[in-house]
Short mmCIF file of C-alpha atoms in Angstrom, two decimals:
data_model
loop_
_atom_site.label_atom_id
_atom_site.label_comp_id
_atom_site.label_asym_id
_atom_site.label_seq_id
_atom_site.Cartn_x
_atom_site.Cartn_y
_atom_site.Cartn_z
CA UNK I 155 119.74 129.83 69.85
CA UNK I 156 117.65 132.52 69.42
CA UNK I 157 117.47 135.84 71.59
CA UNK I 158 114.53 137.73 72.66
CA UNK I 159 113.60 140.64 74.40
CA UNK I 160 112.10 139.22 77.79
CA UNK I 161 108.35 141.56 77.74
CA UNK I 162 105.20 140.02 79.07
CA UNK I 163 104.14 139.03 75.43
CA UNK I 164 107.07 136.93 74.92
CA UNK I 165 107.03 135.64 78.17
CA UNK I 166 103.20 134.32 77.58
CA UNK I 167 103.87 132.88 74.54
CA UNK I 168 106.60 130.56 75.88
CA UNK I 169 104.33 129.85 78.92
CA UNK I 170 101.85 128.59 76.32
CA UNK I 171 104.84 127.25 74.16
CA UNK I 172 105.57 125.02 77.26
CA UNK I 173 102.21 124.04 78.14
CA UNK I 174 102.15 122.22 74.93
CA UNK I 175 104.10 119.27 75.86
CA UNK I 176 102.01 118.44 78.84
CA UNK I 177 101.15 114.92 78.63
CA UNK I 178 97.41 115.98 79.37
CA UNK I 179 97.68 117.02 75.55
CA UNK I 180 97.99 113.39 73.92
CA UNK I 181 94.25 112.63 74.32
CA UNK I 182 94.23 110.54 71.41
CA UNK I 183 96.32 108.01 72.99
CA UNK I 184 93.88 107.70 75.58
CA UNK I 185 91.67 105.03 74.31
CA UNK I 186 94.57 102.69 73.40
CA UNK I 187 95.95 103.14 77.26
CA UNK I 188 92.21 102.35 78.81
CA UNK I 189 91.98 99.20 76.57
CA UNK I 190 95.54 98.07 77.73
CA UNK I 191 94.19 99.14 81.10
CA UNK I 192 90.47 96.74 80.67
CA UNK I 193 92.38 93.99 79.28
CA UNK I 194 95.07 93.67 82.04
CA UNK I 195 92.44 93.61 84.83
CA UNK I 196 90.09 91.22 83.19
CA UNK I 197 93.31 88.60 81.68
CA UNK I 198 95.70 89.78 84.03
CA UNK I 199 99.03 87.47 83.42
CA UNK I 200 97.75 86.49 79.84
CA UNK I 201 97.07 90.14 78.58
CA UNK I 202 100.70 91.19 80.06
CA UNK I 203 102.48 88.39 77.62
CA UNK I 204 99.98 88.88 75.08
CA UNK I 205 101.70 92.10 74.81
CA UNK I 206 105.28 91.70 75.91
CA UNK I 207 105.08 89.48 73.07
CA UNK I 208 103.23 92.53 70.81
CA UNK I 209 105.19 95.29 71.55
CA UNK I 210 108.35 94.03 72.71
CA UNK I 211 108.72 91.38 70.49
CA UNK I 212 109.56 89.06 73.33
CA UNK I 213 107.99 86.06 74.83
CA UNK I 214 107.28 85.86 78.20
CA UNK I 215 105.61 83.08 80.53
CA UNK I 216 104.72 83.01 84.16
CA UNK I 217 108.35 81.07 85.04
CA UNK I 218 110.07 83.51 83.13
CA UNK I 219 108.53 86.86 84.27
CA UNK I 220 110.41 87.62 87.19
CA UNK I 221 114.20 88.32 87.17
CA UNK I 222 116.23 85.66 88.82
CA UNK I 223 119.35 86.15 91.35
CA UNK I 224 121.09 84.35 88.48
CA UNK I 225 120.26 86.98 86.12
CA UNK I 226 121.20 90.02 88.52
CA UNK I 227 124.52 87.96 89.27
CA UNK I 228 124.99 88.20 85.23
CA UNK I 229 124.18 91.80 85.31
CA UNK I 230 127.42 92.32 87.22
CA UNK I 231 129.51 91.02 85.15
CA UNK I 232 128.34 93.01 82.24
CA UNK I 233 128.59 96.28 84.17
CA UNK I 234 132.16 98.15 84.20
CA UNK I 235 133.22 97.43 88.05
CA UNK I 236 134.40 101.23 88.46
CA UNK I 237 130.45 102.20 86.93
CA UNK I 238 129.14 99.85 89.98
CA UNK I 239 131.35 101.85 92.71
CA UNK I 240 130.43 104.77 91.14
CA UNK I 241 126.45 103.66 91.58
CA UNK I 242 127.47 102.83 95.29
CA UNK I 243 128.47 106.27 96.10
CA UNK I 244 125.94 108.00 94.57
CA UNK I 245 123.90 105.50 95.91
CA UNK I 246 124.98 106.54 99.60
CA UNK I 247 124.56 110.41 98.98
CA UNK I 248 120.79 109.82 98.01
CA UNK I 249 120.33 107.70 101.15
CA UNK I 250 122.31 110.08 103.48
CA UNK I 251 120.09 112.96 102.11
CA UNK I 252 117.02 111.31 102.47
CA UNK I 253 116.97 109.82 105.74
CA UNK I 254 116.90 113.72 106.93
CA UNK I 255 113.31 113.96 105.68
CA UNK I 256 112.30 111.60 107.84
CA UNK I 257 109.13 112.44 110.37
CA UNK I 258 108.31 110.43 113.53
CA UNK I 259 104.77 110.06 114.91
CA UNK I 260 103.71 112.10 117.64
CA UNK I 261 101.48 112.62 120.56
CA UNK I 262 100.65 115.29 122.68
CA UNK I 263 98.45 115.17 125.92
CA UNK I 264 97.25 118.23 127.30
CA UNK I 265 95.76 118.71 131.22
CA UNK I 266 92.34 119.19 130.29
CA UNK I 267 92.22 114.76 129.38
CA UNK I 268 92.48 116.16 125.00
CA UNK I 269 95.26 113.74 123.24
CA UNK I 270 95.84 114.39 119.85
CA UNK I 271 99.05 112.99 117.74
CA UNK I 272 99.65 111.18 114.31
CA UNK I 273 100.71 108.39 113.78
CA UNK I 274 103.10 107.90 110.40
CA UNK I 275 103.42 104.62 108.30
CA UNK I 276 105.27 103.71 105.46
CA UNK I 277 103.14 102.32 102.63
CA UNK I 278 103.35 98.41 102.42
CA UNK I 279 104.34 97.76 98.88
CA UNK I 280 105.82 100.42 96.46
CA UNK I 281 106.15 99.88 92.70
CA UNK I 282 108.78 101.54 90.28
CA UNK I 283 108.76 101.49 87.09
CA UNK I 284 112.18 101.52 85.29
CA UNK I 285 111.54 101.98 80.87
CA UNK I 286 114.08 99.91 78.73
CA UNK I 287 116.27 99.98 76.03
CA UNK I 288 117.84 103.57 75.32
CA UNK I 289 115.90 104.97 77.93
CA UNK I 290 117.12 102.95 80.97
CA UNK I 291 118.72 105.35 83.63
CA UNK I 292 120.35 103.56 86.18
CA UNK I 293 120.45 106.74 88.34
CA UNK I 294 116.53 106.85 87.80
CA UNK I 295 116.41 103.34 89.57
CA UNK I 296 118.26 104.78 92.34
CA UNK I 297 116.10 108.10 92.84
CA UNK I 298 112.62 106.05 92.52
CA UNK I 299 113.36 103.13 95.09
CA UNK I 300 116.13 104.42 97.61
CA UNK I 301 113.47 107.05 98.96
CA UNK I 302 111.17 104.37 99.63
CA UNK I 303 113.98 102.46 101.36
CA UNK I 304 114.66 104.76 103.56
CA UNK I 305 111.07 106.00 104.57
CA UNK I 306 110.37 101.72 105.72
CA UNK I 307 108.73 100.28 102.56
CA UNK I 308 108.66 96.35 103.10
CA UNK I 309 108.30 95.75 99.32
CA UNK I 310 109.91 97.00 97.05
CA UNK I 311 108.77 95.98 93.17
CA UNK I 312 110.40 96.77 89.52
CA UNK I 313 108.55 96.31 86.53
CA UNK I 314 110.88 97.35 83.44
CA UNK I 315 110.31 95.98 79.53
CA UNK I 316 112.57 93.12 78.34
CA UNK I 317 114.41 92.98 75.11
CA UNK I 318 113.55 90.59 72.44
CA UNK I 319 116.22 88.14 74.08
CA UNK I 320 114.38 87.91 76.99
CA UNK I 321 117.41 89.92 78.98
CA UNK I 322 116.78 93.21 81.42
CA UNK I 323 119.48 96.29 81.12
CA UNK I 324 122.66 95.36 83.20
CA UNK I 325 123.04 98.66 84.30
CA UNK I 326 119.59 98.41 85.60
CA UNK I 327 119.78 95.76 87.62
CA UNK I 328 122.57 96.29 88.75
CA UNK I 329 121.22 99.71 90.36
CA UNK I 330 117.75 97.99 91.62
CA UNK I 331 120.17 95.31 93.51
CA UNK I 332 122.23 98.70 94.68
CA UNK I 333 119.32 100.01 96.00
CA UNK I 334 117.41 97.16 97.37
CA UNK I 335 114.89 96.30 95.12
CA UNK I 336 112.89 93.01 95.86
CA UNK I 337 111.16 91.95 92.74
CA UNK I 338 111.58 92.45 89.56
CA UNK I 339 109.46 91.78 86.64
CA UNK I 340 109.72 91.32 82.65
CA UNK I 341 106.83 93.87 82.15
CA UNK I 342 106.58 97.15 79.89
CA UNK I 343 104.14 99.60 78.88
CA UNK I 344 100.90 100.84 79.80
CA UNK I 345 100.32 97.05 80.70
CA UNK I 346 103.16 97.55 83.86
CA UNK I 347 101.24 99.99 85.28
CA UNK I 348 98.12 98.06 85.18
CA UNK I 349 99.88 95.20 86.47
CA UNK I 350 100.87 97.32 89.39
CA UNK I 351 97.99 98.73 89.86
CA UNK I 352 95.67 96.11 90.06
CA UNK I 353 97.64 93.19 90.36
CA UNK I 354 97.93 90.23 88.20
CA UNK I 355 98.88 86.62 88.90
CA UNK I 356 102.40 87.14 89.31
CA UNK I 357 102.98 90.64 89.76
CA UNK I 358 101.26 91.82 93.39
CA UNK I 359 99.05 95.10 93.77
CA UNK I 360 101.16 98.09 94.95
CA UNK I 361 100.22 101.26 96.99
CA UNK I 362 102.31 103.68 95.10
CA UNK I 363 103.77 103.65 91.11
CA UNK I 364 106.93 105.83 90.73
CA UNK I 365 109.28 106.18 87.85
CA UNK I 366 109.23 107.77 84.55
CA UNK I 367 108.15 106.49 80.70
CA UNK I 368 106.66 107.38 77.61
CA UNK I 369 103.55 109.23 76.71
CA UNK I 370 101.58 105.62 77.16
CA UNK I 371 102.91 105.35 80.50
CA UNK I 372 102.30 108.28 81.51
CA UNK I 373 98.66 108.25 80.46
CA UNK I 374 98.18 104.97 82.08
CA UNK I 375 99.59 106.09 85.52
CA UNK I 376 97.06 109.60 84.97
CA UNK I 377 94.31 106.42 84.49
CA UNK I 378 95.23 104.39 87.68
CA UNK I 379 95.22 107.51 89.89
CA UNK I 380 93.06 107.01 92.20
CA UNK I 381 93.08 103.02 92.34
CA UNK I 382 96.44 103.31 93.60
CA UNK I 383 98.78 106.53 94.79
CA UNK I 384 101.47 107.96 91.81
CA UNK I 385 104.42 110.40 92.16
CA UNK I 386 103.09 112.03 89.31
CA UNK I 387 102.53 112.59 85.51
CA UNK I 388 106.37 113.88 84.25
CA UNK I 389 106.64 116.08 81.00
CA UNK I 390 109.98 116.39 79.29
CA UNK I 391 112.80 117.84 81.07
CA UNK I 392 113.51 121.63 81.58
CA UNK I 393 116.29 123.95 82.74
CA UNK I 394 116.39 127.37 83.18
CA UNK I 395 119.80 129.80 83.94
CA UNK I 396 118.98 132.44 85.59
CA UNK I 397 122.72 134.66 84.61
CA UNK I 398 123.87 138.10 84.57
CA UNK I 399 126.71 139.74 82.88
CA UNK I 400 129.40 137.65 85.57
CA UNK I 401 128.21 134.03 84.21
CA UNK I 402 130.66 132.36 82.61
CA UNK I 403 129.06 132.00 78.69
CA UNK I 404 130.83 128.46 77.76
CA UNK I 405 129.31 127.52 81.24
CA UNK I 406 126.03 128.66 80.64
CA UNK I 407 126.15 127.06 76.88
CA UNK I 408 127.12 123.64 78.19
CA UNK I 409 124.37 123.58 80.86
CA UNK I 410 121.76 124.15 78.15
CA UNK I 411 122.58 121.67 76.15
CA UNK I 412 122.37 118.70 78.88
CA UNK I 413 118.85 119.35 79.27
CA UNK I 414 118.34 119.96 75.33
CA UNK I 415 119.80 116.44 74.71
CA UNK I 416 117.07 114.33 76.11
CA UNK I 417 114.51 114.37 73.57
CA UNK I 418 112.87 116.94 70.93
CA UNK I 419 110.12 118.10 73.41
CA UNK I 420 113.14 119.41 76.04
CA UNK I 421 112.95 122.83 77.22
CA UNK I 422 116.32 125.01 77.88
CA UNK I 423 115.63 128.54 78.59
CA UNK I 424 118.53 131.14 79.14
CA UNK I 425 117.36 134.82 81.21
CA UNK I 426 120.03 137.17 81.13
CA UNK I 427 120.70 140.95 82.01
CA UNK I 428 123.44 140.64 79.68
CA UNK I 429 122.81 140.92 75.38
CA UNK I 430 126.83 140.31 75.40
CA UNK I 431 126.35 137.11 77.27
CA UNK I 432 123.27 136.29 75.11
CA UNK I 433 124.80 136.60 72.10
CA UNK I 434 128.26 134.75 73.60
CA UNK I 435 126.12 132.20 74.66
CA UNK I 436 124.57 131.49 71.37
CA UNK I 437 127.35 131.15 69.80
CA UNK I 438 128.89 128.60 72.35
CA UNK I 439 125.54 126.42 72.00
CA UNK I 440 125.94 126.19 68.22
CA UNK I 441 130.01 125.64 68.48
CA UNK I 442 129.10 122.30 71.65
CA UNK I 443 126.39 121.14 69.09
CA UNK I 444 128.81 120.48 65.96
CA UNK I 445 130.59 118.02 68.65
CA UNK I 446 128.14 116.30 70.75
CA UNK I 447 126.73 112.98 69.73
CA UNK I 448 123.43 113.32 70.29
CA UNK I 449 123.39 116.57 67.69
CA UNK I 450 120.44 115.63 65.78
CA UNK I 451 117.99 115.68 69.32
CA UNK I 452 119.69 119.16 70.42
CA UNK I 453 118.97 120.89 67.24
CA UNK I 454 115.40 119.73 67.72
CA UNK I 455 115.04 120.62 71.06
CA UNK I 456 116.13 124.14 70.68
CA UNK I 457 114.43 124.49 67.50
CA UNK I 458 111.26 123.94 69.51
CA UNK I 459 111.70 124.82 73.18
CA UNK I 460 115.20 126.75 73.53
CA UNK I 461 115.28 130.54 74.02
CA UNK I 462 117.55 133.27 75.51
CA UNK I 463 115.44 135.70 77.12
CA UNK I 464 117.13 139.32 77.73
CA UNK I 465 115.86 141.11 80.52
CA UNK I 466 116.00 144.97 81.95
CA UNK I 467 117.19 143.85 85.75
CA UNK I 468 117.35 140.97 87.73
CA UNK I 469 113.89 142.14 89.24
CA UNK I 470 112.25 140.94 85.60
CA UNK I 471 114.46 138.10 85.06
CA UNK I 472 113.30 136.30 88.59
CA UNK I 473 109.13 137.58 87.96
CA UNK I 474 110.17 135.79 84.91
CA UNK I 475 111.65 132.51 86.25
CA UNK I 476 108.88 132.09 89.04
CA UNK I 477 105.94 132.44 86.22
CA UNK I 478 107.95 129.47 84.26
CA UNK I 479 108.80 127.17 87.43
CA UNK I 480 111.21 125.02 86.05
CA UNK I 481 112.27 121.98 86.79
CA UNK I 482 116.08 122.55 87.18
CA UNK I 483 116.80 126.20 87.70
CA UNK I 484 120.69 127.41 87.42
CA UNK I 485 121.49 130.63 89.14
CA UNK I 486 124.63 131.85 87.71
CA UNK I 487 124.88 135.77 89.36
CA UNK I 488 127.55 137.74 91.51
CA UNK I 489 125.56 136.57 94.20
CA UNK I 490 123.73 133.28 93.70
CA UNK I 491 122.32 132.84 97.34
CA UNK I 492 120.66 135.93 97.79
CA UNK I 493 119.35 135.47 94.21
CA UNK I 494 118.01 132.58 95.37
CA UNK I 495 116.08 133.93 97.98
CA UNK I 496 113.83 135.66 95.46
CA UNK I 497 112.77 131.83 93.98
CA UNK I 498 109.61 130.89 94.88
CA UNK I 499 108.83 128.03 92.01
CA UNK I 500 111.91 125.64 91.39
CA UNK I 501 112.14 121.78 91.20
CA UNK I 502 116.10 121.94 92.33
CA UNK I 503 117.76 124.90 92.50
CA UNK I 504 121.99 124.92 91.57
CA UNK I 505 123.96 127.68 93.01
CA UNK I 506 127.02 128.65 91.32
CA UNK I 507 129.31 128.06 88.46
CA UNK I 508 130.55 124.79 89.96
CA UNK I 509 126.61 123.61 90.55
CA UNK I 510 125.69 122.35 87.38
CA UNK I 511 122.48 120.35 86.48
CA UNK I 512 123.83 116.68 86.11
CA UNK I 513 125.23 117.06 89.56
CA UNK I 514 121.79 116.57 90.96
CA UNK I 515 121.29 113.80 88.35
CA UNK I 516 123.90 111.89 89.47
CA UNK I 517 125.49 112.66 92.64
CA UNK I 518 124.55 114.82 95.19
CA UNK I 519 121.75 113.01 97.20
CA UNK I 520 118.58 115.23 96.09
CA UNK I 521 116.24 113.70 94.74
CA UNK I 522 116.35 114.20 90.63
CA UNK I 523 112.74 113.34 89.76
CA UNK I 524 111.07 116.59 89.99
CA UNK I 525 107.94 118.66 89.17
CA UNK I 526 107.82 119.70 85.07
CA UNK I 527 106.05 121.90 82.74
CA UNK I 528 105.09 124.20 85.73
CA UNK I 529 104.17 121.97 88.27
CA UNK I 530 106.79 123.54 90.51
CA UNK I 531 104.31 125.72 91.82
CA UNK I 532 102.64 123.40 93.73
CA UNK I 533 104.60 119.84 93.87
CA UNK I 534 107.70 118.96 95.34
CA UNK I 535 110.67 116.78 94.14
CA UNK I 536 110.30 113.25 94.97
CA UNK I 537 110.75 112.20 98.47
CA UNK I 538 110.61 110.45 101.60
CA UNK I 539 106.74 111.64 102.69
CA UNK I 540 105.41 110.17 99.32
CA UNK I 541 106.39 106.69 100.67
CA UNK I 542 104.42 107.46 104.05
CA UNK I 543 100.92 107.70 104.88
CA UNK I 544 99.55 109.57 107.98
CA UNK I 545 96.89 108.82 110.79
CA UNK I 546 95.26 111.30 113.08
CA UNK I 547 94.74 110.09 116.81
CA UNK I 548 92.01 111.63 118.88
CA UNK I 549 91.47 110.98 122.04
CA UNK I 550 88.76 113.43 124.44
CA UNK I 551 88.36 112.46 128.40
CA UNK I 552 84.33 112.99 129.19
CA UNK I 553 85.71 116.30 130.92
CA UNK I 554 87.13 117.49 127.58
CA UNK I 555 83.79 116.61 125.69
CA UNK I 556 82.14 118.02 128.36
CA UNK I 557 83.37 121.32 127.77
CA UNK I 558 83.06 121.69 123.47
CA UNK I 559 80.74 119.29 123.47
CA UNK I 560 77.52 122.22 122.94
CA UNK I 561 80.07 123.77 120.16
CA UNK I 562 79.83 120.67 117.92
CA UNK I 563 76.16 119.74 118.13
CA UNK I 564 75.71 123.87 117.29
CA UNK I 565 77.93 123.22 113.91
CA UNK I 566 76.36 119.98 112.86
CA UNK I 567 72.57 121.13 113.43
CA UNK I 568 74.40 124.18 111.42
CA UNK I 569 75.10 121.91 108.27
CA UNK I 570 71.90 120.13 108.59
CA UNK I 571 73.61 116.53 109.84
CA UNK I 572 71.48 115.90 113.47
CA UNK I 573 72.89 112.43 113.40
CA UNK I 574 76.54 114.05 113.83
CA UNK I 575 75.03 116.15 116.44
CA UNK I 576 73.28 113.32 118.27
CA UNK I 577 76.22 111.01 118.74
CA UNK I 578 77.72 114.48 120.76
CA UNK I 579 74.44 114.90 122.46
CA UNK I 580 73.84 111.05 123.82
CA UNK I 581 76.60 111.30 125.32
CA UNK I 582 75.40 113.92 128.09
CA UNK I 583 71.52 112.71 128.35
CA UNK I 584 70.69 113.04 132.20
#
């Protein structure tokens, strides 16, 4: 990998590195997604076999579109038995995590006859979307629906492409069964999230599209914004280890390359105190590489998006990791919690040398889909409030109005709306 001095023009110039492989920079795939988009609303069920049939090479009718109990029964028997317990535990940890994000609604009366509150809903029907083939992560199933499961969602749907036999992923359904999926659909592409999003013949309108998917998905859930809610548009995945001179370098190496081995367009970023540990580091990256299967992608990745960063203190090392706000963050110091307490911008935090990133993939219970390519400043990791919806309640006594009631018509004559200020004012005509 190669090592830089950490200065604010190097810094910059990965910021702008990173910004490249936003999925707001594939315009030109835009007008394919909004035709997908046109013709799913206007054909509906015919335009989603029209291309099943297209682009996954499979042919699919309105009996054979939705995944049968037979089929998830079949599943099971293709999935390694200890894989399905494993599923079930991790399974648990999500749930047991997320039901403590859960809110109740709330009311509060006061003397003076004000009652104010909020009321708090799930959403009625919540669609995932699960990609296929090499891309299927179980876990991903898990992360996307058991959230939703646990904030009240009645519905629960899948959409997730078929392969040219017809047949879903095993592994997928058996983790949409695990998690309590209700439906699930034969459906792929751009043309899923239509179907989701505005309903089709067989597949029902949701409220909410979750999951991740390739840059046509992605563009297509960017497109239905607005017609229905998303979790959000996901870049490629990112880690950054924040390590001084104690880090362990084989450690540090490994936990690099499990982000690098996703895809080309991965981001791992090392920022050290240490040039010894740099340079160990390095050469533990390229001595993991030579043996991992997937050596072709890493080399790729890092060729593009990996750098070790060496810093003057810790001070410039954390500056540096809040500017980048990564989606997995490793802190790897002498002290790793009050590190921590300098992060501002993090998807998931791991403390310590025993904390590594595929933990939260897997196992613990946090969520693992998470804000990317900066968006840690200002969004969260998935979770149980993006599966509920909130109402105000407002209720005033006449005494209450009484008392503000000159302080409202005042602002609305303010702002020019005398029909807001005359529904206050009718109310107190002698």
């Amino acid at each position: 990998m190669r090592i830089v001095t950490l200065n604010e023009s190097t810094k910059n110039n990965l910021l702008n590195s990173l910004l490249k492989r936003s999925p707001a920079s594939y315009g030109q795939y835009e007008q394919k997604v909004n035709e997908i988009i046109e013709a799913v609303k206007e054909k509906k069920d015919q335009a989603l076999f029209d291309y099943t049939l297209q682009f996954d090479h499979c042919t699919i009718t309105k009996e054979t579109i939705r995944v049968t109990s037979e089929e998830i029964e079949e599943a099971y028997t293709l999935v390694d038995p200890e894989f399905v317990e494993v599923m079930k535990k991790s399974a648990a940890n999500i749930k047991e995590f997320h039901q403590k994000q859960l809110h109740n609604s709330w009311i509060i009366p006061k003397e003076d006859g004000t009652i104010l509150g909020q009321k708090i809903l799930p959403i009625e029907i919540s669609g995932v979307y699960v990609p296929g083939g090499k891309a299927a992560y179980p876990s991903s199933v898990l992360m996307n629906v058991l959230p939703a499961k646990v904030a009240g969602v009645k519905r629960i749907i899948m959409t997730t492409p078929p392969g040219k036999d017809g047949k879903i992923t095993p592994g997928t359904l058996v983790a949409a069964d695990i998690a309590g999926v209700d439906e699930i659909y034969k459906a792929g592409g751009a043309q899923a999230i239509a179907a989701m999003a505005f309903g089709t013949e067989s597949i029902p309108k949701v409220d909410k599209i979750t999951g991740p998917g390739n840059i046509f998905v992605a563009l297509a859930k960017k497109a239905c914004f607005g017609f229905v809610s998303i979790d959000s548009i996901a870049g490629p995945s990112e880690i950054l280890v924040l390590a001084d001179e104690t880090a362990n370098p084989r450690y540090v190496a490994a936990d690099l390359l499990s982000q690098a081995e996703h895809d080309e367009l991965a981001s791992a970023i090392l920022i050290t105190t240490s040039q010894e540990l740099a340079e160990k580091v390095s050469e533990e990256v390229e001595a993991f590489t030579q043996t991992l299967s997937r050596e072709k992608i890493i080399r790729a990745s890092l060729d593009n998006y990996g750098y070790i960063f060496v810093a003057q203190n810790m001070e410039e090392a954390i500056d540096a990791a809040n500017e980048i706000a990564s989606e997995h963050l490793e802190i790897l110091t002498a002290d790793p919690f009050e590190t921590m307490t300098k992060i501002r911008n993090a998807g998931a935090i791991f403390l310590g040398e025993y904390s590594s990133e595929p933990l939260g993939d897997y196992f613990a219970g946090p969520n693992h889909i998470l804000p990317t390519n900066g968006t840690a400043r200002f969004f969260s990791p998935l979770n149980v409030d993006d599966f509920m919806k909130k109402t105000s309640i407002i209720s005033y006594s006449k005494d209450a109005l009484a008392k503000v009631h000159k302080d409202i018509e005042l602002f609305a004559e303010r702002e020019g709306l005398t029909a807001h200020a005359n529904s206050i004012k009718v109310r107190f005509e002698r």
